[in-house]
């Protein structure tokens, strides 16, 4: 196994400390405890799983809540928007450290900047077209990240090997 980079080590340490603090805290909400422990589990899986880490399984819940955010924006439902956005941010917070491990820094920074913009400028997202375009761009970025992480790992070279081997077997059997 490769040694961890400093960023990976920092991510593991922070998520581990949060999980330990959550487990020891008797006054913390059960859902918050579960989120922090899940975050640590996802980080550890992202480090140990080269293909399809567990955090990619969060695509359906994240995109579903994000669809609720968009629907609330287009319906001008302020209360629904705030609730949906808070739910989205909560889920995003759980997978963000794992994403940082598996996605290149520039790309994850771009997504995180969009998330922070939407969170910080909530009233403008509800009323301004430019801010709503950030919402659309964030959705596209998230969908691309999930698609890239879950796409079939069998590249053209693997297919070449399969076809070559299959051809040799067929030729041998037909001889």
Short mmCIF file of N, CA and C in Angstrom, two decimals:
data_model
loop_
_atom_site.label_atom_id
_atom_site.label_comp_id
_atom_site.label_asym_id
_atom_site.label_seq_id
_atom_site.Cartn_x
_atom_site.Cartn_y
_atom_site.Cartn_z
N UNK A 1 0.82 -1.20 0.00
CA UNK A 1 0.00 0.00 0.00
C UNK A 1 0.86 1.27 0.00
N UNK A 2 0.37 2.27 -0.72
CA UNK A 2 1.06 3.54 -0.79
C UNK A 2 0.90 4.30 0.52
N UNK A 3 1.96 5.04 0.92
CA UNK A 3 1.79 5.88 2.10
C UNK A 3 0.79 7.01 1.80
N UNK A 4 0.12 7.49 2.83
CA UNK A 4 -0.87 8.55 2.66
C UNK A 4 -0.20 9.89 2.41
N UNK A 5 -0.85 10.70 1.58
CA UNK A 5 -0.36 12.07 1.39
C UNK A 5 -0.74 12.87 2.64
N UNK A 6 -0.19 14.06 2.76
CA UNK A 6 -0.51 14.91 3.92
C UNK A 6 -1.99 15.27 3.95
N UNK A 7 -2.57 15.56 2.78
CA UNK A 7 -4.00 15.90 2.73
C UNK A 7 -4.85 14.70 3.15
N UNK A 8 -4.49 13.51 2.68
CA UNK A 8 -5.24 12.32 3.06
C UNK A 8 -5.11 12.07 4.56
N UNK A 9 -3.92 12.23 5.08
CA UNK A 9 -3.70 12.02 6.51
C UNK A 9 -4.51 13.02 7.34
N UNK A 10 -4.53 14.26 6.91
CA UNK A 10 -5.30 15.29 7.60
C UNK A 10 -6.80 14.95 7.55
N UNK A 11 -7.29 14.51 6.40
CA UNK A 11 -8.69 14.15 6.25
C UNK A 11 -9.06 12.98 7.16
N UNK A 12 -8.19 11.96 7.20
CA UNK A 12 -8.44 10.80 8.07
C UNK A 12 -8.44 11.23 9.53
N UNK A 13 -7.47 12.04 9.91
CA UNK A 13 -7.35 12.46 11.30
C UNK A 13 -8.56 13.28 11.74
N UNK A 14 -8.96 14.23 10.91
CA UNK A 14 -10.10 15.08 11.27
C UNK A 14 -11.38 14.25 11.37
N UNK A 15 -11.62 13.39 10.39
CA UNK A 15 -12.86 12.60 10.42
C UNK A 15 -12.82 11.58 11.57
N UNK A 16 -11.64 11.06 11.88
CA UNK A 16 -11.51 10.14 13.02
C UNK A 16 -11.81 10.86 14.33
N UNK A 17 -11.22 12.04 14.50
CA UNK A 17 -11.46 12.81 15.73
C UNK A 17 -12.94 13.16 15.88
N UNK A 18 -13.59 13.55 14.78
CA UNK A 18 -15.03 13.86 14.84
C UNK A 18 -15.84 12.63 15.24
N UNK A 19 -15.47 11.46 14.70
CA UNK A 19 -16.20 10.23 15.01
C UNK A 19 -16.01 9.85 16.48
N UNK A 20 -14.79 9.97 16.98
CA UNK A 20 -14.51 9.64 18.38
C UNK A 20 -15.26 10.60 19.31
N UNK A 21 -15.22 11.90 18.99
CA UNK A 21 -15.93 12.88 19.81
C UNK A 21 -17.44 12.61 19.79
N UNK A 22 -17.96 12.25 18.64
CA UNK A 22 -19.40 11.97 18.54
C UNK A 22 -19.77 10.74 19.36
N UNK A 23 -18.94 9.72 19.31
CA UNK A 23 -19.22 8.50 20.06
C UNK A 23 -19.19 8.76 21.57
N UNK A 24 -18.33 9.65 21.99
CA UNK A 24 -18.17 9.92 23.42
C UNK A 24 -19.17 10.95 23.95
N UNK A 25 -19.78 11.71 23.07
CA UNK A 25 -20.68 12.79 23.47
C UNK A 25 -22.08 12.25 23.74
N UNK A 26 -22.52 12.33 24.98
CA UNK A 26 -23.84 11.81 25.34
C UNK A 26 -24.96 12.79 25.03
N UNK A 27 -24.65 14.05 24.80
CA UNK A 27 -25.69 15.05 24.54
C UNK A 27 -25.94 15.28 23.05
N UNK A 28 -25.07 14.76 22.20
CA UNK A 28 -25.20 14.98 20.76
C UNK A 28 -26.39 14.20 20.20
N UNK A 29 -27.06 14.81 19.24
CA UNK A 29 -28.17 14.19 18.53
C UNK A 29 -27.71 12.89 17.85
N UNK A 30 -28.57 11.87 17.88
CA UNK A 30 -28.21 10.56 17.31
C UNK A 30 -27.87 10.66 15.82
N UNK A 31 -28.64 11.46 15.07
CA UNK A 31 -28.37 11.60 13.63
C UNK A 31 -27.02 12.25 13.38
N UNK A 32 -26.65 13.22 14.21
CA UNK A 32 -25.34 13.87 14.07
C UNK A 32 -24.22 12.87 14.36
N UNK A 33 -24.41 12.05 15.38
CA UNK A 33 -23.41 11.00 15.70
C UNK A 33 -23.26 10.06 14.51
N UNK A 34 -24.38 9.63 13.98
CA UNK A 34 -24.37 8.72 12.85
C UNK A 34 -23.67 9.34 11.64
N UNK A 35 -23.92 10.61 11.38
CA UNK A 35 -23.28 11.31 10.26
C UNK A 35 -21.77 11.34 10.42
N UNK A 36 -21.31 11.66 11.61
CA UNK A 36 -19.86 11.77 11.83
C UNK A 36 -19.16 10.41 11.73
N UNK A 37 -19.79 9.38 12.25
CA UNK A 37 -19.19 8.04 12.16
C UNK A 37 -19.23 7.55 10.70
N UNK A 38 -20.33 7.84 10.01
CA UNK A 38 -20.43 7.47 8.60
C UNK A 38 -19.38 8.19 7.77
N UNK A 39 -19.16 9.46 8.07
CA UNK A 39 -18.14 10.24 7.36
C UNK A 39 -16.77 9.57 7.50
N UNK A 40 -16.43 9.14 8.71
CA UNK A 40 -15.15 8.46 8.93
C UNK A 40 -15.09 7.15 8.15
N UNK A 41 -16.18 6.40 8.16
CA UNK A 41 -16.22 5.12 7.44
C UNK A 41 -16.02 5.34 5.95
N UNK A 42 -16.66 6.34 5.41
CA UNK A 42 -16.52 6.64 3.98
C UNK A 42 -15.11 7.08 3.63
N UNK A 43 -14.48 7.85 4.52
CA UNK A 43 -13.11 8.29 4.28
C UNK A 43 -12.17 7.08 4.24
N UNK A 44 -12.33 6.18 5.20
CA UNK A 44 -11.47 4.99 5.24
C UNK A 44 -11.68 4.13 4.00
N UNK A 45 -12.92 4.02 3.56
CA UNK A 45 -13.20 3.25 2.35
C UNK A 45 -12.59 3.92 1.12
N UNK A 46 -12.67 5.25 1.05
CA UNK A 46 -12.10 5.97 -0.09
C UNK A 46 -10.59 5.75 -0.19
N UNK A 47 -9.95 5.63 0.97
CA UNK A 47 -8.50 5.41 0.97
C UNK A 47 -8.16 3.98 0.57
N UNK A 48 -8.97 3.03 0.98
CA UNK A 48 -8.64 1.62 0.73
C UNK A 48 -9.24 1.05 -0.54
N UNK A 49 -10.26 1.68 -1.12
CA UNK A 49 -10.92 1.16 -2.32
C UNK A 49 -10.53 1.95 -3.55
N UNK A 50 -9.74 1.36 -4.43
CA UNK A 50 -9.36 2.09 -5.64
C UNK A 50 -10.53 2.25 -6.62
N UNK A 51 -11.47 1.30 -6.61
CA UNK A 51 -12.60 1.35 -7.55
C UNK A 51 -13.91 1.46 -6.79
N UNK A 52 -14.77 2.31 -7.28
CA UNK A 52 -16.12 2.51 -6.74
C UNK A 52 -16.18 2.54 -5.22
N UNK A 53 -15.67 3.61 -4.63
CA UNK A 53 -15.75 3.74 -3.17
C UNK A 53 -17.20 3.88 -2.72
N UNK A 54 -17.43 3.62 -1.44
CA UNK A 54 -18.78 3.63 -0.88
C UNK A 54 -19.50 4.97 -1.04
N UNK A 55 -18.76 6.07 -1.01
CA UNK A 55 -19.44 7.37 -1.08
C UNK A 55 -20.21 7.54 -2.38
N UNK A 56 -19.84 6.80 -3.43
CA UNK A 56 -20.57 6.92 -4.69
C UNK A 56 -21.99 6.37 -4.57
N UNK A 57 -22.23 5.53 -3.55
CA UNK A 57 -23.57 5.00 -3.32
C UNK A 57 -24.52 6.08 -2.80
N UNK A 58 -23.98 7.23 -2.43
CA UNK A 58 -24.79 8.35 -1.93
C UNK A 58 -25.34 9.20 -3.08
N UNK A 59 -25.10 8.78 -4.32
CA UNK A 59 -25.57 9.56 -5.46
C UNK A 59 -27.08 9.77 -5.43
N UNK A 60 -27.85 8.69 -5.25
CA UNK A 60 -29.31 8.81 -5.28
C UNK A 60 -29.85 9.76 -4.20
N UNK A 61 -29.45 9.60 -2.92
CA UNK A 61 -29.96 10.53 -1.92
C UNK A 61 -29.53 11.99 -2.17
N UNK A 62 -28.28 12.18 -2.56
CA UNK A 62 -27.77 13.55 -2.79
C UNK A 62 -28.52 14.20 -3.95
N UNK A 63 -28.63 13.50 -5.06
CA UNK A 63 -29.27 14.09 -6.23
C UNK A 63 -30.78 14.27 -6.01
N UNK A 64 -31.38 13.40 -5.22
CA UNK A 64 -32.80 13.54 -4.90
C UNK A 64 -33.05 14.79 -4.05
N UNK A 65 -32.25 14.99 -3.04
CA UNK A 65 -32.39 16.18 -2.19
C UNK A 65 -32.07 17.43 -3.01
N UNK A 66 -31.08 17.32 -3.91
CA UNK A 66 -30.74 18.46 -4.75
C UNK A 66 -31.90 18.81 -5.68
N UNK A 67 -32.60 17.80 -6.17
CA UNK A 67 -33.79 18.05 -7.01
C UNK A 67 -34.86 18.79 -6.20
N UNK A 68 -34.97 18.45 -4.91
CA UNK A 68 -35.91 19.16 -4.04
C UNK A 68 -35.50 20.63 -3.88
N UNK A 69 -34.19 20.87 -3.79
CA UNK A 69 -33.68 22.24 -3.68
C UNK A 69 -34.08 23.02 -4.93
N UNK A 70 -33.84 22.45 -6.10
CA UNK A 70 -34.17 23.13 -7.36
C UNK A 70 -35.67 23.38 -7.48
N UNK A 71 -36.45 22.38 -7.11
CA UNK A 71 -37.90 22.53 -7.20
C UNK A 71 -38.38 23.67 -6.31
N UNK A 72 -37.84 23.75 -5.10
CA UNK A 72 -38.21 24.83 -4.18
C UNK A 72 -37.82 26.19 -4.74
N UNK A 73 -36.66 26.26 -5.40
CA UNK A 73 -36.22 27.52 -6.00
C UNK A 73 -37.19 27.94 -7.10
N UNK A 74 -37.54 27.02 -7.98
CA UNK A 74 -38.40 27.38 -9.10
C UNK A 74 -39.84 27.65 -8.67
N UNK A 75 -40.23 27.12 -7.52
CA UNK A 75 -41.56 27.40 -6.97
C UNK A 75 -41.55 28.59 -6.03
N UNK A 76 -40.37 29.19 -5.85
CA UNK A 76 -40.19 30.33 -4.93
C UNK A 76 -40.65 29.99 -3.50
N UNK A 77 -40.40 28.76 -3.09
CA UNK A 77 -40.77 28.28 -1.76
C UNK A 77 -39.58 28.45 -0.83
N UNK A 78 -39.52 29.56 -0.11
CA UNK A 78 -38.38 29.89 0.74
C UNK A 78 -38.17 28.86 1.84
N UNK A 79 -39.23 28.48 2.51
CA UNK A 79 -39.10 27.53 3.62
C UNK A 79 -38.64 26.16 3.11
N UNK A 80 -39.25 25.70 2.04
CA UNK A 80 -38.86 24.42 1.44
C UNK A 80 -37.43 24.44 0.93
N UNK A 81 -37.04 25.59 0.35
CA UNK A 81 -35.67 25.74 -0.14
C UNK A 81 -34.67 25.62 1.00
N UNK A 82 -34.93 26.33 2.10
CA UNK A 82 -34.00 26.29 3.23
C UNK A 82 -33.91 24.89 3.84
N UNK A 83 -35.04 24.21 3.97
CA UNK A 83 -35.03 22.86 4.51
C UNK A 83 -34.29 21.89 3.58
N UNK A 84 -34.59 21.97 2.30
CA UNK A 84 -33.94 21.08 1.33
C UNK A 84 -32.45 21.36 1.23
N UNK A 85 -32.09 22.65 1.23
CA UNK A 85 -30.67 22.99 1.15
C UNK A 85 -29.93 22.51 2.39
N UNK A 86 -30.54 22.65 3.56
CA UNK A 86 -29.90 22.14 4.79
C UNK A 86 -29.72 20.63 4.73
N UNK A 87 -30.70 19.92 4.21
CA UNK A 87 -30.58 18.46 4.05
C UNK A 87 -29.45 18.13 3.08
N UNK A 88 -29.40 18.86 1.97
CA UNK A 88 -28.33 18.64 0.99
C UNK A 88 -26.97 18.89 1.61
N UNK A 89 -26.84 20.02 2.32
CA UNK A 89 -25.55 20.37 2.94
C UNK A 89 -25.13 19.32 3.96
N UNK A 90 -26.08 18.76 4.67
CA UNK A 90 -25.78 17.72 5.65
C UNK A 90 -25.21 16.48 4.95
N UNK A 91 -25.85 16.05 3.87
CA UNK A 91 -25.36 14.90 3.11
C UNK A 91 -24.02 15.20 2.45
N UNK A 92 -23.90 16.39 1.91
CA UNK A 92 -22.65 16.80 1.24
C UNK A 92 -21.50 16.80 2.25
N UNK A 93 -21.78 17.26 3.47
CA UNK A 93 -20.76 17.28 4.51
C UNK A 93 -20.26 15.87 4.84
N UNK A 94 -21.14 14.88 4.74
CA UNK A 94 -20.76 13.49 5.03
C UNK A 94 -19.82 12.95 3.95
N UNK A 95 -20.08 13.26 2.68
CA UNK A 95 -19.25 12.68 1.61
C UNK A 95 -18.09 13.57 1.17
N UNK A 96 -18.10 14.84 1.54
CA UNK A 96 -17.05 15.76 1.07
C UNK A 96 -15.63 15.27 1.36
N UNK A 97 -15.31 14.83 2.60
CA UNK A 97 -13.93 14.38 2.84
C UNK A 97 -13.53 13.19 1.96
N UNK A 98 -14.46 12.29 1.70
CA UNK A 98 -14.18 11.15 0.85
C UNK A 98 -13.96 11.59 -0.60
N UNK A 99 -14.76 12.56 -1.03
CA UNK A 99 -14.60 13.08 -2.38
C UNK A 99 -13.23 13.73 -2.54
N UNK A 100 -12.77 14.43 -1.50
CA UNK A 100 -11.45 15.07 -1.55
C UNK A 100 -10.35 14.06 -1.79
N UNK A 101 -10.54 12.85 -1.31
CA UNK A 101 -9.52 11.81 -1.48
C UNK A 101 -9.53 11.28 -2.91
N UNK A 102 -10.70 11.09 -3.49
CA UNK A 102 -10.82 10.45 -4.80
C UNK A 102 -10.85 11.38 -5.99
N UNK A 103 -11.15 12.65 -5.78
CA UNK A 103 -11.30 13.60 -6.89
C UNK A 103 -10.12 14.58 -6.83
N UNK A 104 -9.65 14.99 -8.03
CA UNK A 104 -8.52 15.92 -8.02
C UNK A 104 -8.91 17.25 -7.38
N UNK A 105 -7.92 17.88 -6.77
CA UNK A 105 -8.14 19.05 -5.91
C UNK A 105 -8.84 20.20 -6.63
N UNK A 106 -8.46 20.47 -7.86
CA UNK A 106 -9.05 21.60 -8.59
C UNK A 106 -10.55 21.37 -8.82
N UNK A 107 -10.90 20.17 -9.18
CA UNK A 107 -12.30 19.84 -9.46
C UNK A 107 -13.16 19.90 -8.20
N UNK A 108 -12.66 19.33 -7.10
CA UNK A 108 -13.43 19.33 -5.86
C UNK A 108 -13.55 20.74 -5.30
N UNK A 109 -12.51 21.56 -5.50
CA UNK A 109 -12.55 22.95 -5.05
C UNK A 109 -13.63 23.73 -5.80
N UNK A 110 -13.75 23.46 -7.09
CA UNK A 110 -14.77 24.12 -7.91
C UNK A 110 -16.17 23.78 -7.40
N UNK A 111 -16.40 22.50 -7.11
CA UNK A 111 -17.71 22.06 -6.60
C UNK A 111 -17.96 22.69 -5.22
N UNK A 112 -16.96 22.64 -4.36
CA UNK A 112 -17.13 23.17 -3.01
C UNK A 112 -17.39 24.67 -3.03
N UNK A 113 -16.75 25.38 -3.94
CA UNK A 113 -16.97 26.82 -4.06
C UNK A 113 -18.42 27.09 -4.46
N UNK A 114 -18.95 26.29 -5.36
CA UNK A 114 -20.36 26.46 -5.76
C UNK A 114 -21.30 26.17 -4.59
N UNK A 115 -21.00 25.12 -3.83
CA UNK A 115 -21.83 24.78 -2.67
C UNK A 115 -21.80 25.93 -1.66
N UNK A 116 -20.61 26.45 -1.39
CA UNK A 116 -20.49 27.56 -0.43
C UNK A 116 -21.21 28.81 -0.92
N UNK A 117 -21.13 29.07 -2.22
CA UNK A 117 -21.82 30.23 -2.81
C UNK A 117 -23.32 30.12 -2.60
N UNK A 118 -23.87 28.94 -2.93
CA UNK A 118 -25.32 28.74 -2.80
C UNK A 118 -25.76 28.85 -1.35
N UNK A 119 -24.95 28.31 -0.44
CA UNK A 119 -25.28 28.39 0.98
C UNK A 119 -25.22 29.84 1.47
N UNK A 120 -24.18 30.55 1.08
CA UNK A 120 -23.96 31.91 1.56
C UNK A 120 -24.97 32.91 0.98
N UNK A 121 -25.34 32.72 -0.27
CA UNK A 121 -26.23 33.66 -0.95
C UNK A 121 -27.62 33.07 -1.17
N UNK A 122 -28.18 32.46 -0.13
CA UNK A 122 -29.49 31.82 -0.23
C UNK A 122 -30.58 32.74 -0.80
N UNK A 123 -30.73 33.97 -0.29
CA UNK A 123 -31.82 34.82 -0.82
C UNK A 123 -31.66 35.10 -2.31
N UNK A 124 -30.42 35.31 -2.77
CA UNK A 124 -30.19 35.58 -4.19
C UNK A 124 -30.50 34.36 -5.04
N UNK A 125 -30.23 33.15 -4.51
CA UNK A 125 -30.51 31.93 -5.27
C UNK A 125 -32.01 31.84 -5.56
N UNK A 126 -32.80 32.30 -4.61
CA UNK A 126 -34.25 32.26 -4.80
C UNK A 126 -34.76 33.29 -5.79
N UNK A 127 -34.04 34.39 -5.96
CA UNK A 127 -34.58 35.49 -6.76
C UNK A 127 -33.80 35.82 -8.03
N UNK A 128 -32.52 35.52 -8.10
CA UNK A 128 -31.70 35.97 -9.23
C UNK A 128 -31.35 34.83 -10.18
N UNK A 129 -31.47 35.13 -11.45
CA UNK A 129 -31.20 34.15 -12.50
C UNK A 129 -29.73 33.68 -12.47
N UNK A 130 -28.80 34.59 -12.26
CA UNK A 130 -27.37 34.23 -12.25
C UNK A 130 -27.07 33.24 -11.13
N UNK A 131 -27.67 33.45 -9.97
CA UNK A 131 -27.46 32.54 -8.85
C UNK A 131 -28.10 31.19 -9.13
N UNK A 132 -29.23 31.18 -9.83
CA UNK A 132 -29.87 29.93 -10.19
C UNK A 132 -29.04 29.15 -11.20
N UNK A 133 -28.28 29.86 -12.02
CA UNK A 133 -27.38 29.19 -12.96
C UNK A 133 -26.26 28.46 -12.20
N UNK A 134 -25.84 29.02 -11.05
CA UNK A 134 -24.86 28.33 -10.21
C UNK A 134 -25.44 27.01 -9.70
N UNK A 135 -26.72 27.01 -9.40
CA UNK A 135 -27.41 25.81 -8.96
C UNK A 135 -27.37 24.75 -10.06
N UNK A 136 -27.66 25.16 -11.29
CA UNK A 136 -27.62 24.24 -12.43
C UNK A 136 -26.20 23.73 -12.66
N UNK A 137 -25.22 24.62 -12.55
CA UNK A 137 -23.82 24.22 -12.75
C UNK A 137 -23.38 23.23 -11.68
N UNK A 138 -23.81 23.46 -10.43
CA UNK A 138 -23.47 22.54 -9.35
C UNK A 138 -24.07 21.17 -9.61
N UNK A 139 -25.31 21.14 -10.06
CA UNK A 139 -25.94 19.85 -10.37
C UNK A 139 -25.16 19.11 -11.45
N UNK A 140 -24.77 19.82 -12.49
CA UNK A 140 -24.00 19.20 -13.58
C UNK A 140 -22.66 18.68 -13.07
N UNK A 141 -21.96 19.48 -12.25
CA UNK A 141 -20.67 19.06 -11.70
C UNK A 141 -20.80 17.80 -10.84
N UNK A 142 -21.81 17.79 -9.97
CA UNK A 142 -22.02 16.63 -9.10
C UNK A 142 -22.34 15.39 -9.93
N UNK A 143 -23.20 15.55 -10.93
CA UNK A 143 -23.57 14.41 -11.76
C UNK A 143 -22.35 13.87 -12.50
N UNK A 144 -21.50 14.77 -13.00
CA UNK A 144 -20.27 14.34 -13.68
C UNK A 144 -19.34 13.58 -12.74
N UNK A 145 -19.20 14.06 -11.52
CA UNK A 145 -18.34 13.39 -10.55
C UNK A 145 -18.86 11.98 -10.27
N UNK A 146 -20.15 11.85 -10.02
CA UNK A 146 -20.70 10.53 -9.75
C UNK A 146 -20.57 9.63 -10.98
N UNK A 147 -20.84 10.17 -12.16
CA UNK A 147 -20.73 9.37 -13.39
C UNK A 147 -19.30 8.90 -13.62
N UNK A 148 -18.33 9.80 -13.41
CA UNK A 148 -16.93 9.43 -13.59
C UNK A 148 -16.48 8.35 -12.62
N UNK A 149 -16.97 8.43 -11.38
CA UNK A 149 -16.56 7.46 -10.36
C UNK A 149 -17.22 6.10 -10.55
N UNK A 150 -18.39 6.06 -11.18
CA UNK A 150 -19.09 4.78 -11.30
C UNK A 150 -19.02 4.19 -12.70
N UNK A 151 -18.32 4.87 -13.62
CA UNK A 151 -18.26 4.33 -14.98
C UNK A 151 -17.49 3.02 -15.00
N UNK A 152 -17.74 2.25 -16.02
CA UNK A 152 -17.11 0.93 -16.16
C UNK A 152 -15.60 1.08 -16.24
N UNK A 153 -14.93 0.35 -15.38
CA UNK A 153 -13.47 0.43 -15.31
C UNK A 153 -12.77 -0.32 -16.44
N UNK A 154 -13.51 -1.13 -17.20
CA UNK A 154 -12.91 -1.91 -18.28
C UNK A 154 -12.60 -0.97 -19.45
N UNK A 155 -11.34 -0.67 -19.62
CA UNK A 155 -10.91 0.22 -20.68
C UNK A 155 -10.70 -0.53 -21.98
N UNK A 156 -10.32 0.18 -23.03
CA UNK A 156 -10.11 -0.45 -24.33
C UNK A 156 -9.04 -1.54 -24.30
N UNK A 157 -8.00 -1.35 -23.49
CA UNK A 157 -6.94 -2.36 -23.45
C UNK A 157 -7.46 -3.68 -22.87
N UNK A 158 -8.35 -3.61 -21.89
CA UNK A 158 -8.92 -4.83 -21.33
C UNK A 158 -9.77 -5.54 -22.37
N UNK A 159 -10.54 -4.79 -23.13
CA UNK A 159 -11.36 -5.41 -24.17
C UNK A 159 -10.47 -6.06 -25.23
N UNK A 160 -9.34 -5.44 -25.55
CA UNK A 160 -8.40 -6.01 -26.52
C UNK A 160 -7.89 -7.35 -26.02
N UNK A 161 -7.55 -7.45 -24.76
CA UNK A 161 -7.07 -8.69 -24.17
C UNK A 161 -8.17 -9.76 -24.21
N UNK A 162 -9.39 -9.38 -23.88
CA UNK A 162 -10.51 -10.33 -23.89
C UNK A 162 -10.75 -10.86 -25.31
N UNK A 163 -10.76 -9.99 -26.28
CA UNK A 163 -10.99 -10.40 -27.67
C UNK A 163 -9.84 -11.29 -28.16
N UNK A 164 -8.61 -10.92 -27.86
CA UNK A 164 -7.45 -11.71 -28.29
C UNK A 164 -7.50 -13.10 -27.68
N UNK A 165 -7.73 -13.18 -26.40
CA UNK A 165 -7.78 -14.46 -25.71
C UNK A 165 -8.93 -15.31 -26.24
N UNK A 166 -10.09 -14.68 -26.41
CA UNK A 166 -11.24 -15.40 -26.95
C UNK A 166 -10.97 -15.93 -28.34
N UNK A 167 -10.30 -15.14 -29.17
CA UNK A 167 -9.97 -15.56 -30.54
C UNK A 167 -9.03 -16.76 -30.52
N UNK A 168 -8.03 -16.72 -29.66
CA UNK A 168 -7.08 -17.84 -29.56
C UNK A 168 -7.80 -19.11 -29.12
N UNK A 169 -8.68 -18.99 -28.16
CA UNK A 169 -9.44 -20.17 -27.68
C UNK A 169 -10.32 -20.72 -28.78
N UNK A 170 -11.02 -19.84 -29.51
CA UNK A 170 -11.90 -20.29 -30.59
C UNK A 170 -11.09 -20.96 -31.70
N UNK A 171 -9.96 -20.37 -32.07
CA UNK A 171 -9.11 -20.96 -33.10
C UNK A 171 -8.59 -22.34 -32.65
N UNK A 172 -8.19 -22.44 -31.39
CA UNK A 172 -7.68 -23.70 -30.87
C UNK A 172 -8.78 -24.76 -30.88
N UNK A 173 -9.96 -24.40 -30.45
CA UNK A 173 -11.07 -25.36 -30.42
C UNK A 173 -11.51 -25.78 -31.82
N UNK A 174 -11.47 -24.85 -32.77
CA UNK A 174 -11.90 -25.18 -34.13
C UNK A 174 -10.84 -26.01 -34.86
N UNK A 175 -9.60 -25.98 -34.42
CA UNK A 175 -8.53 -26.75 -35.05
C UNK A 175 -8.74 -28.21 -34.71
#
